[in-house]
């Protein structure tokens, strides 16, 4: 009779171990999927934030180049930029934040400068230096964003 108990206990033990193994595998799989989903959502959120910041900053910079008065009409646009900057302070790397701050500084300073033309920006020669910081004020920000998205968005 003891052999019958031993085989019954062995069968029950095997069932319990099999069930626990299945449960653990399912939990690990679900946990990995949830983590992957959170990383993707975070990356998508930062991408949208960076895209919106670049678009709004480009509009303001373009306006600043052809306007030499800082008037109240642009205050809401700057509030929008500072709102995006605050979101970056929560979500982004320090390099992204520092470069975004530099862009805002350049735009603010440009509003107090005289109007500019393409000739002023590029010079009189026909050779254009597109990598000039004066022309592409968002270059370093874009690079920092790409590094932030690739480093923190990797699985």
C-alpha positions as a printed Julia matrix, in Angstrom:
155×3 Matrix{Float64}:
  0.0    0.0     0.0
  2.9    2.33    0.6
  3.85   2.12   -3.06
  0.38   3.33   -4.0
  0.8    6.35   -1.73
  4.22   7.06   -3.14
  3.0    6.98   -6.72
 -0.04   9.15   -5.84
  2.18  11.69   -4.07
  4.62  11.64   -7.0
  1.78  12.26   -9.45
  0.38  15.1    -7.35
  3.85  16.59   -6.91
  4.44  16.45  -10.66
  1.12  18.19  -11.29
  1.88  20.9    -8.73
  5.4   21.45  -10.11
  4.09  21.54  -13.68
  1.37  24.03  -12.72
  3.8   26.27  -10.83
  6.25  26.17  -13.73
  3.51  27.14  -16.16
  2.37  29.95  -13.84
  5.93  31.28  -13.42
  6.58  31.2   -17.18
  3.32  33.01  -17.85
  4.13  35.66  -15.21
  7.63  36.23  -16.6
  6.27  36.52  -20.13
  3.53  38.98  -19.12
  6.03  41.03  -17.11
  8.41  41.26  -20.06
  5.58  42.28  -22.41
  4.38  44.97  -19.99
  7.91  46.35  -19.59
  8.39  46.43  -23.37
  5.09  48.24  -23.79
  6.05  50.84  -21.17
  9.39  51.46  -22.88
  7.71  51.91  -26.25
  5.15  54.32  -24.81
  7.89  56.33  -23.11
  9.92  56.51  -26.3
  6.87  57.55  -28.36
  6.0   60.22  -25.82
  9.51  61.69  -25.9
  9.56  61.58  -29.72
  6.31  63.54  -29.88
  7.6   66.03  -27.31
 10.87  66.59  -29.2
  9.01  66.95  -32.51
  6.62  69.53  -31.04
  9.48  71.48  -29.44
 11.44  71.59  -32.7
  8.39  72.75  -34.64
  7.48  75.51  -32.2
 11.09  76.64  -31.72
 11.6   76.8   -35.5
  8.53  79.02  -35.9
  9.67  81.35  -33.14
 13.24  81.49  -34.46
 11.99  82.31  -37.94
  9.82  85.07  -36.51
 12.71  86.39  -34.41
 14.95  86.65  -37.48
 12.55  88.98  -39.28
 11.17  90.84  -36.26
 13.24  93.16  -34.14
 10.63  93.86  -31.5
  9.77  91.58  -28.64
  6.05  92.11  -28.19
  3.37  90.5   -26.07
  2.01  88.48  -28.99
  4.84  85.96  -28.62
  4.45  85.38  -24.89
  1.99  82.46  -25.32
  4.4   80.8   -27.76
  7.25  81.08  -25.26
  5.0   79.71  -22.54
  4.44  76.7   -24.81
  8.21  76.24  -25.25
  8.81  76.47  -21.5
  6.0   73.98  -20.9
  7.7   71.52  -23.25
 11.03  72.22  -21.54
  9.48  71.38  -18.18
  8.16  68.11  -19.57
 11.66  67.34  -20.86
 13.02  67.93  -17.36
 10.82  65.04  -16.22
 11.34  62.66  -19.15
 14.66  63.43  -20.83
 18.39  63.26  -20.34
 20.4   66.24  -19.09
 21.95  66.78  -22.54
 18.51  67.2   -24.13
 17.44  69.68  -21.44
 20.62  71.77  -21.72
 20.35  71.97  -25.5
 16.68  72.94  -25.35
 17.56  75.73  -22.92
 20.24  76.99  -25.32
 17.74  77.09  -28.19
 15.33  79.2   -26.13
 18.18  81.56  -25.17
 19.17  82.01  -28.83
 15.58  82.75  -29.83
 15.08  85.3   -27.04
 18.35  87.06  -27.91
 17.42  87.11  -31.6
 14.23  89.06  -30.89
 16.37  91.92  -29.58
 18.66  91.94  -32.62
 18.01  93.81  -35.89
 16.13  91.99  -38.65
 18.27  89.57  -40.64
 18.33  88.47  -44.25
 19.57  85.27  -45.84
 22.65  87.18  -46.97
 23.32  88.17  -43.36
 23.07  84.58  -42.21
 24.93  82.81  -45.0
 27.31  85.5   -46.16
 27.82  86.86  -49.63
 29.38  83.74  -51.07
 27.31  81.09  -52.75
 28.86  78.38  -50.6
 26.45  77.62  -47.83
 27.67  76.2   -44.54
 24.55  74.39  -43.37
 26.37  73.09  -40.28
 26.89  76.62  -38.99
 25.43  77.0   -35.5
 23.96  80.32  -36.56
 21.91  78.63  -39.27
 21.06  75.35  -37.57
 20.42  76.25  -33.93
 18.74  72.88  -33.31
 21.59  70.65  -34.49
 22.96  69.79  -31.04
 19.46  69.39  -29.62
 18.56  66.93  -32.38
 21.71  64.91  -31.77
 21.05  64.82  -28.01
 17.46  63.68  -28.68
 18.62  60.88  -30.98
 21.11  59.67  -28.35
 18.46  59.9   -25.63
 15.97  57.9   -27.67
 18.46  55.24  -28.7
 20.04  54.8   -25.27
 16.91  54.87  -23.12
 14.68  53.25  -25.71
 16.75  50.11  -26.14
 15.37  46.84  -24.91
